[in-house]
Coordinates of C-alpha atoms in Angstrom, one line a residue:
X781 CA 124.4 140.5 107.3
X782 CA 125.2 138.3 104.1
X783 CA 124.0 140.1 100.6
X784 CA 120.7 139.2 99.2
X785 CA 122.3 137.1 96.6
X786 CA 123.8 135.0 99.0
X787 CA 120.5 134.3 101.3
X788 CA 119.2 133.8 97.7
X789 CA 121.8 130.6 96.9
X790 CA 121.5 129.2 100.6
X791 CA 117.4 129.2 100.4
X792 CA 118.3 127.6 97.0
X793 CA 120.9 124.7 98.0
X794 CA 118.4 124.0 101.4
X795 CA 115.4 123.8 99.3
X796 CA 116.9 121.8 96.8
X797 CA 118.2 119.1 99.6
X798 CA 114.9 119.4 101.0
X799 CA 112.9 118.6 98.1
X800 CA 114.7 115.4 97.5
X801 CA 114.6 114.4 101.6
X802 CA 110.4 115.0 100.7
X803 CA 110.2 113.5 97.6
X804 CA 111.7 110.2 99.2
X805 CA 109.4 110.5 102.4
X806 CA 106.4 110.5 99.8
X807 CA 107.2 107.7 98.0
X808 CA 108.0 105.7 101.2
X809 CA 104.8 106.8 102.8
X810 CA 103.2 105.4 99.6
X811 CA 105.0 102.0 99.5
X812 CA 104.0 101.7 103.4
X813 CA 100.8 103.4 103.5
X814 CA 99.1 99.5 104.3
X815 CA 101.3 99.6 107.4
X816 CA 100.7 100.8 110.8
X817 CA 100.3 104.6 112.1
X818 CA 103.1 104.2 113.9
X819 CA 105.5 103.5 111.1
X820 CA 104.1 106.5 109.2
X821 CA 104.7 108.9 111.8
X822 CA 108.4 107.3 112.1
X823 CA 108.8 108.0 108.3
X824 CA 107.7 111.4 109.0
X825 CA 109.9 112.4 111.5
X826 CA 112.7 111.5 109.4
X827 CA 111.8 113.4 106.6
X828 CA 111.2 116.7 108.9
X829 CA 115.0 116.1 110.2
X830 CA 116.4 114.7 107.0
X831 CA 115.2 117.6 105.0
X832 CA 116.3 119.8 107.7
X833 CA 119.9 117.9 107.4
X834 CA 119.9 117.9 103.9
X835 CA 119.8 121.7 103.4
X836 CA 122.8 122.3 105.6
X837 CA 125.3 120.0 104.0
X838 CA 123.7 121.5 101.2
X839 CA 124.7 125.1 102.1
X840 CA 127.6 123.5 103.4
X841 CA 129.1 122.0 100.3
X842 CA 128.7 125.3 98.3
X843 CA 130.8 127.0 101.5
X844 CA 128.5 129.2 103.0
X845 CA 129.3 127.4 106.4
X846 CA 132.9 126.2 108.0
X847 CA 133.4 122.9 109.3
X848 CA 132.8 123.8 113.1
X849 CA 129.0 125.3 112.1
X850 CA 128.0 122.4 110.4
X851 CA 129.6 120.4 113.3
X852 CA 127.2 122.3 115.7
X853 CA 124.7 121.7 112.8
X854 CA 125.1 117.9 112.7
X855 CA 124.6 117.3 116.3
X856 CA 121.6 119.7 116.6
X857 CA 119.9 117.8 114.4
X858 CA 120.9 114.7 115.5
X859 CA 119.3 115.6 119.2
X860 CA 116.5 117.1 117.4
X861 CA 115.9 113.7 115.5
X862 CA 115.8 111.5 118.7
X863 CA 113.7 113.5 120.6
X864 CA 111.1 114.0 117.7
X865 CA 111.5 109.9 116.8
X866 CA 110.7 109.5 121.0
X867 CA 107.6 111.5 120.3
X868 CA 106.4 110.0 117.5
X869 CA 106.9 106.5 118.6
X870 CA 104.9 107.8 121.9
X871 CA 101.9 109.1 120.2
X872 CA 102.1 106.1 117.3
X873 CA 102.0 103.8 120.6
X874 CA 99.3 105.4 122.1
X875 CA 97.3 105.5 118.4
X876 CA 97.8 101.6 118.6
X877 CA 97.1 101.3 121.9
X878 CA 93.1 102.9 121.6
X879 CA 93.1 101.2 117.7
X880 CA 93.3 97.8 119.4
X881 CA 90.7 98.7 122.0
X882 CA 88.1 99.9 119.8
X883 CA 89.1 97.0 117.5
X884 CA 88.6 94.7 119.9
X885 CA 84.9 96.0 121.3
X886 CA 84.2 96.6 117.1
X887 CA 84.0 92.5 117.1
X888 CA 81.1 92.8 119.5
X889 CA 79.2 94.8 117.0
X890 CA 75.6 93.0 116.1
X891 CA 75.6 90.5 118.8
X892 CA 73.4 90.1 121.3
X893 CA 75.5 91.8 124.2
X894 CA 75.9 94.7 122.0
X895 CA 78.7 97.3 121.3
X896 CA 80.3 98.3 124.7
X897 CA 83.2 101.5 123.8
X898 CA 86.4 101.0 125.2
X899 CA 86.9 102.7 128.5
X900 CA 90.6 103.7 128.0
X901 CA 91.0 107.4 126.3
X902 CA 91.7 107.7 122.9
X903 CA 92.0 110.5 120.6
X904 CA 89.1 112.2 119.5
X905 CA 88.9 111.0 115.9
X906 CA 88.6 107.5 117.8
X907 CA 86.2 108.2 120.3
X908 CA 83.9 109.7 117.6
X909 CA 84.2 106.5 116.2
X910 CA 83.2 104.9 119.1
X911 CA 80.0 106.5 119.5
X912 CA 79.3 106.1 116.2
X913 CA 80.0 102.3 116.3
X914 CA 77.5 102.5 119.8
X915 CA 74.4 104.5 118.1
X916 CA 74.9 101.9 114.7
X917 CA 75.1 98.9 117.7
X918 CA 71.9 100.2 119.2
X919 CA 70.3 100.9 116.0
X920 CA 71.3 97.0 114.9
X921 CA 69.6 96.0 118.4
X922 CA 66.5 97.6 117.8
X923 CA 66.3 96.6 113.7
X924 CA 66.6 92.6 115.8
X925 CA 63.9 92.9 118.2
X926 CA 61.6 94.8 115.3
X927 CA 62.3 91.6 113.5
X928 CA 62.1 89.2 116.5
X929 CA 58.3 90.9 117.1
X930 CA 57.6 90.5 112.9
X931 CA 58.3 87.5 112.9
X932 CA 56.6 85.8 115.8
X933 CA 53.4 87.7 114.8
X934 CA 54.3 86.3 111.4
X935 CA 54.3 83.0 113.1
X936 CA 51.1 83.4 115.1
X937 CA 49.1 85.0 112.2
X938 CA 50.0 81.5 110.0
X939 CA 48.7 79.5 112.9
X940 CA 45.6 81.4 113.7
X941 CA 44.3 82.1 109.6
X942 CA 45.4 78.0 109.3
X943 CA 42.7 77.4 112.5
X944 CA 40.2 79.8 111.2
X945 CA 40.0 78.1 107.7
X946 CA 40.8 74.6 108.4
X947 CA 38.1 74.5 110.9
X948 CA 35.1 76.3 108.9
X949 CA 35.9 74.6 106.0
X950 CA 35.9 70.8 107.2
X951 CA 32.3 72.4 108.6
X952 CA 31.4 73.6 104.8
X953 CA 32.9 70.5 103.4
X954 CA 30.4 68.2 105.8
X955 CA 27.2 70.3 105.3
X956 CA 28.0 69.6 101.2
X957 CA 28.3 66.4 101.1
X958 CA 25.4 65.8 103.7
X959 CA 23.2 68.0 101.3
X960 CA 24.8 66.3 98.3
X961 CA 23.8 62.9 100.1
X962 CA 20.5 64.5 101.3
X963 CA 20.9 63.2 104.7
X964 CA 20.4 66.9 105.8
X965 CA 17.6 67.2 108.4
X966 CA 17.4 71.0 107.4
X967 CA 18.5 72.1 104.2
X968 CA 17.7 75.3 104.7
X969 CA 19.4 76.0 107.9
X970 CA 22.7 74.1 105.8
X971 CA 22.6 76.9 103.2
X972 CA 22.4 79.7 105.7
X973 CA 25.1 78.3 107.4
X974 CA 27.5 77.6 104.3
X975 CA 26.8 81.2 103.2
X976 CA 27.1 82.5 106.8
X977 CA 30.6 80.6 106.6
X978 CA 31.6 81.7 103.1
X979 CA 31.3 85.8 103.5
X980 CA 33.2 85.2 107.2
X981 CA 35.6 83.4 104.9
X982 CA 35.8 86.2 102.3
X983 CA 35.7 88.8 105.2
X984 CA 39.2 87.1 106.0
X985 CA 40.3 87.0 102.7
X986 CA 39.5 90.7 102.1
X987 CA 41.1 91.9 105.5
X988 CA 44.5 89.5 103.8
X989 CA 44.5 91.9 100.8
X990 CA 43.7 95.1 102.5
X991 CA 47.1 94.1 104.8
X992 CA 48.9 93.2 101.9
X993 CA 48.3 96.3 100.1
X994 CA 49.3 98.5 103.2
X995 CA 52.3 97.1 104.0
X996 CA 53.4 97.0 100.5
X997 CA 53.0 100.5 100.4
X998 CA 50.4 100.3 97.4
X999 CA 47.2 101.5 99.8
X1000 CA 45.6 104.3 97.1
X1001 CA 44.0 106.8 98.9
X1002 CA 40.9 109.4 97.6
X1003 CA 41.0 111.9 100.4
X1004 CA 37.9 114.2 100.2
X1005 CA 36.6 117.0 102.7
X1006 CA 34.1 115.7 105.0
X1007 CA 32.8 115.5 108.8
X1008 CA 34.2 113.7 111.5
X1009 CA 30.4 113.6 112.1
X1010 CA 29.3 112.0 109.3
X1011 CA 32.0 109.3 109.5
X1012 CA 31.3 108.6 113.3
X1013 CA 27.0 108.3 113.0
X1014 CA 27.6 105.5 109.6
X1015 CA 30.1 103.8 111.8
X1016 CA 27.5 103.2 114.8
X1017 CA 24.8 103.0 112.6
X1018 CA 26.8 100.4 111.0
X1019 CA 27.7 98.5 114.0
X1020 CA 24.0 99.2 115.3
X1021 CA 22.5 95.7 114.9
X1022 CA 25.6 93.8 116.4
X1023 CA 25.4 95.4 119.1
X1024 CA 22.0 94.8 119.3
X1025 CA 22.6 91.6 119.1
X1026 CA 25.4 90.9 121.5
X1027 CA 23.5 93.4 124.3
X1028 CA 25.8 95.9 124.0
X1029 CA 24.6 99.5 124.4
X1030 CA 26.3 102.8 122.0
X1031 CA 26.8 105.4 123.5
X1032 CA 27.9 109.5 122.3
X1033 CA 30.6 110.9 124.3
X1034 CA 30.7 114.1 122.3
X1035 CA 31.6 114.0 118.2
X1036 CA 32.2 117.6 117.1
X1037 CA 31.5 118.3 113.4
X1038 CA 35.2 119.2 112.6
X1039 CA 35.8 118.5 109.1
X1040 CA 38.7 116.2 107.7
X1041 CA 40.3 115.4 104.6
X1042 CA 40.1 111.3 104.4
X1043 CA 39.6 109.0 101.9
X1044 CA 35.8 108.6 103.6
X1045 CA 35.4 104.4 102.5
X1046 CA 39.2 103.2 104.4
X1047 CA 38.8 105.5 107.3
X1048 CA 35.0 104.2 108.0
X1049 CA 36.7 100.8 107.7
X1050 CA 38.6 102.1 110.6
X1051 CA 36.1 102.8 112.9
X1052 CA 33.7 100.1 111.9
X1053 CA 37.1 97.8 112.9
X1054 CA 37.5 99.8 116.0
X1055 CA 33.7 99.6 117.2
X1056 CA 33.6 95.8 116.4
X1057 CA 36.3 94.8 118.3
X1058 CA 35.2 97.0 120.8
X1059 CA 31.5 95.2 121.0
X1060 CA 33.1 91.9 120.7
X1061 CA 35.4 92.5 123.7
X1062 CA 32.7 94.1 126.0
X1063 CA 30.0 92.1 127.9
X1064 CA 26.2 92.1 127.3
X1065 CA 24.8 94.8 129.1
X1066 CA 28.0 96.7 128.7
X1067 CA 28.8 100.3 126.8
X1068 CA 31.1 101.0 123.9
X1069 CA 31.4 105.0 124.1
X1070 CA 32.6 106.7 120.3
X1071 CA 33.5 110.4 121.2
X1072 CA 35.9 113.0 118.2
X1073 CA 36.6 116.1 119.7
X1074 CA 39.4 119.3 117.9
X1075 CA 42.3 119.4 119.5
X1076 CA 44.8 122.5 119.2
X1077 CA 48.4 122.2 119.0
X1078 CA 48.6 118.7 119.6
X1079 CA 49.4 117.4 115.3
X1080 CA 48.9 113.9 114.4
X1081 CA 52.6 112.7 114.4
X1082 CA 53.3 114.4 117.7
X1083 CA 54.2 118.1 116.1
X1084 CA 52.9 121.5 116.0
X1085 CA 49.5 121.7 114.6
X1086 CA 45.5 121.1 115.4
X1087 CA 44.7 117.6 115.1
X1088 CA 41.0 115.7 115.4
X1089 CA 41.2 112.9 118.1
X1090 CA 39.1 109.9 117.9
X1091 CA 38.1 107.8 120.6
X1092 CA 36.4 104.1 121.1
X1093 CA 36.3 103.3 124.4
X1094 CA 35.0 99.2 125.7
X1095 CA 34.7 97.9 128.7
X1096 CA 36.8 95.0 128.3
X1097 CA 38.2 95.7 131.7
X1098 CA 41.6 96.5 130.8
X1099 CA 44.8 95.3 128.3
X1100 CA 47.8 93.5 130.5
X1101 CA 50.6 96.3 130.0
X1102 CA 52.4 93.6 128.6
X1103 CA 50.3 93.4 125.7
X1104 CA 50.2 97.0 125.0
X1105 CA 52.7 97.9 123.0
X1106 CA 51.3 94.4 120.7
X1107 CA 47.9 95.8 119.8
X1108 CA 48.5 96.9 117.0
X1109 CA 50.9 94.4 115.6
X1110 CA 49.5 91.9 112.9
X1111 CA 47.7 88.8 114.2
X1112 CA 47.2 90.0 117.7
X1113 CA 44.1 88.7 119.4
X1114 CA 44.9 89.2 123.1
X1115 CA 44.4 85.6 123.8
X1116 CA 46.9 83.2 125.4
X1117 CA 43.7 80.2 125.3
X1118 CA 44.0 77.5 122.7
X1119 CA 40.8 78.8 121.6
X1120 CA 41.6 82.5 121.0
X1121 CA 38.5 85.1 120.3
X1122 CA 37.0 85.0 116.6
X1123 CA 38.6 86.7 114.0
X1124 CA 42.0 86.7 112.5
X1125 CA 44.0 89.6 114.6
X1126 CA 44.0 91.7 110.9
X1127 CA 41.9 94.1 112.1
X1128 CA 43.4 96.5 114.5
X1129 CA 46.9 95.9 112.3
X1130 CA 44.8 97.5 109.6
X1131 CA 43.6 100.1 111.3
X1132 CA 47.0 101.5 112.4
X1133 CA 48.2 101.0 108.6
X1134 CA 45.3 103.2 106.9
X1135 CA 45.7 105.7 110.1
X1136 CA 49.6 106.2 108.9
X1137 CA 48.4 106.4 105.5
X1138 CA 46.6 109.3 106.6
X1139 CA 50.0 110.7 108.4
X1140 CA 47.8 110.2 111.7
X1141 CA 48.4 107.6 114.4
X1142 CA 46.5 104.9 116.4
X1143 CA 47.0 104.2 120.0
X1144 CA 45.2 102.6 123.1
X1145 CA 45.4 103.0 127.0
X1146 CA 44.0 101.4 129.5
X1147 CA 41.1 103.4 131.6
X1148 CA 39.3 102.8 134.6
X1149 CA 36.7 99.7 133.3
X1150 CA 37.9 98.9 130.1
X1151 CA 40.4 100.5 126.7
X1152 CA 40.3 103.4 124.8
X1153 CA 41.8 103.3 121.5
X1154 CA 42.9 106.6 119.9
X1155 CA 42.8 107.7 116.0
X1156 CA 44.4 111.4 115.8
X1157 CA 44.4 112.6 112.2
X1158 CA 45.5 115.9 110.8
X1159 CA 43.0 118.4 111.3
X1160 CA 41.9 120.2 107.8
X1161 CA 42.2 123.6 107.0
X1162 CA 39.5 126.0 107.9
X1163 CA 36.8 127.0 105.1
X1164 CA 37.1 130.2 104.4
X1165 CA 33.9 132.1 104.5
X1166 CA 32.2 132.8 101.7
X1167 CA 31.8 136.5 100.3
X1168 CA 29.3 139.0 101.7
X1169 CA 26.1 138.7 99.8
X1170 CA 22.4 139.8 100.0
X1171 CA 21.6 135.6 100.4
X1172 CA 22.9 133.0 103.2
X1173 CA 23.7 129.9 102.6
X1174 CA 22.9 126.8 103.7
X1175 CA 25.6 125.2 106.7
X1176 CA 28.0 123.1 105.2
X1177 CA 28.2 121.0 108.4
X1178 CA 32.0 121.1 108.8
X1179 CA 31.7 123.8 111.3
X1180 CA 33.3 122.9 115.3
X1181 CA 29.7 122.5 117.4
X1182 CA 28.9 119.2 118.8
X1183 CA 26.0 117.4 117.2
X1184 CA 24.4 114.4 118.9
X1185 CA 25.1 111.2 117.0
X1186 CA 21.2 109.4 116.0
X1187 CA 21.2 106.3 118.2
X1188 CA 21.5 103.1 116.3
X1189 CA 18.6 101.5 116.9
X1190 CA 17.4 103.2 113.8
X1191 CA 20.2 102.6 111.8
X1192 CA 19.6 100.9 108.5
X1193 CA 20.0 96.7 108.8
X1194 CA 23.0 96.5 107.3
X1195 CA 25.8 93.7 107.8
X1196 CA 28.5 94.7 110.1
X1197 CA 31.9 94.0 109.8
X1198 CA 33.7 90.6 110.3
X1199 CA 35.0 90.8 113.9
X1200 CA 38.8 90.8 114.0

């Protein structure tokens, strides 16, 4: 066993010889670090046996070993060198090799084929990759056909509003100048007509801005504590006289007085656009049937939590299930006739927008007869009951019992909304 002081000098000289074999490996992994794996790990491997080489002729040259050990030295290293440069040039190979497939399937990223991962194994770092490239492929795919489905509703809404005004306004601009010319057999019936024509026109205007605001994001909303009863009798009472009108009977299926926070004037707007479309799609003689019921554990975006579901259900016998997923989408009328049905297609676009707004959600399904759309909103918090007193109070009408909705043919004449 050699004295301390010896082992001292010889981890001395190799560390010395070491640190320069290192300090050269660093620098030329710096100067090649743009180059490929494969040539890193090559540099690497020769530092490991340099440095290894380096501290025995170090300890050699201060005589701590004869000529025969650092002949036995030498060639160990030397073996251990090509069998370490053999190994690195395998797993460098192999680096390339899976680099090259994944390059190659990256170029199919974003087109229409989409991103396909190279079948050939690869190192884990790589294949994470790969699945990462696949979920930002499929992503990319879906951002496309979102787009591709924007944009043709884009294109159809143009069309459509371009129809709707150039048509009642060649109409307007003839009753004027037959009025101006006073050629008009009637001018009364003109004037009701041109105003008729001018609130539709507004109607379409107004249902433009009410879009615009919602998918700008700047839809302000005043949310107050109310019934789901309430909201549901102005709606039919609302939509009273056109159904009147068209023959169309309303009918309760059931509206529970749950209470809701909502901003009360957008989310009548949402049932006076539901009910309307529902009239307008439903033949004379036919029944449109409003029902809100409490439901338990079922929350508005899918999650825990009670919700209050609301239903409008036509008898338009039934929505191709083509179409369905479309509703909803912005200038939708459910028409392929070169005369589609009146109105824009804003309104059921603007229902689903105020619904989200009110971190609830709008859907539709097809039933036996006819639709029924769905409005599920966020159920609110129970009222906690009051303190124990010598007086009761009156009901507050938020309670969960089911009060019959007043039939419309009371309701107060009052315009109903534009169809859409």
């Amino acid at each position: 066993m050699p004295p301390v002081s010896d082992l001292l000098l010889i981890a001395l000289y190799a560390g010395a010889g070491a640190a320069a074999v290192g300090a050269a490996g660093a620098l030329a992994l710096r100067a090649l670090r743009r180059r490929s794996v494969a040539v890193s790990l090559a540099v690497l491997t020769a530092v490991t046996v340099g440095a290894m080489l380096a501290g025995t002729l170090s300890v050699a040259w201060a005589m701590f070993l004869n000529r025969h050990d650092l002949t036995v030295v030498t060639v160990v290293c030397a073996v251990a060198a090509a069998a370490s440069a053999l190994t690195a040039l395998l797993l460098g190979s192999r680096l390339i090799a899976g680099h090259r497939a994944l390059e190659r399937a990256a170029r199919t990223l974003g087109r229409e084929g989409g991103f396909i991962p190279p079948d050939s194994p690869a190192p884990a770092e790589l294949a994470s990759l790969a699945r990462r490239l696949a979920e930002a492929s499929a992503s990319l795919a879906d951002a496309r056909e979102r787009e591709r489905a924007l944009e043709s509703s884009r294109r159809e809404l143009v069309a459509w509003i371009s129809h709707d005004l150039r048509s009642p306004l060649a109409g307007l601009r003839a009753m004027a100048e037959a009025l101006e010319d006073g050629i008009a057999e009637d001018p009364d019936r003109y004037h009701r007509q041109i105003r008729s024509e001018v609130e539709r026109l507004s109607a379409m205007v107004g249902d433009l801005f009410e879009l615009s605001r919602i998918q700008a994001g700047s839809l302000a909303l005043s949310p107050t504590r109310m019934s789901v009863y309430d909201l549901v009798s102005d709606a039919i009472a609302g939509a009273g006289p056109l159904a009147a009108e068209r023959g169309v009977r309303l009918a309760d299926d059931g509206v529970d007085t749950v209470p809701v926070e909502v901003d009360g004037r957008e989310m009548t707007r949402v049932l006076a656009n539901l009910l309307v479309n529902a009239i307008h799609r439903t033949p004379a003689d036919g029944t449109v049937a409003v029902a809100a019921r409490r439901a338990e554990g079922v929350g508005s975006a899918g999650g825990p939590g009670d919700a209050v579901v609301l239903s409008v259900t036509d008898g338009c016998g039934g929505i191709p299930a083509e179409d369905l997923p479309r509703v909803f989408d912005t200038g939708w009328r459910g028409s392929d006739a070169r005369t589609p049905p009146a109105g824009a297609g804003l309104g059921l676009a603007i229902v689903r927008g105020i619904v989200e707004a009110h971190a609830g959600r709008a859907s539709v399904r097809n039933v036996p007869g006819g639709c029924r759309f769905e409005v599920i909103l966020p159920a609110a918090a129970p009222t906690p009951p009051p303190e124990t007193g010598t007086g009761t109070g009156a009901g507050t009408g938020a309670g969960t019992g089911t009060a019959p909705v007043p039939a419309p043919a009371g309701a107060p004449s009052r315009s109903a909304p534009s169809p859409h």
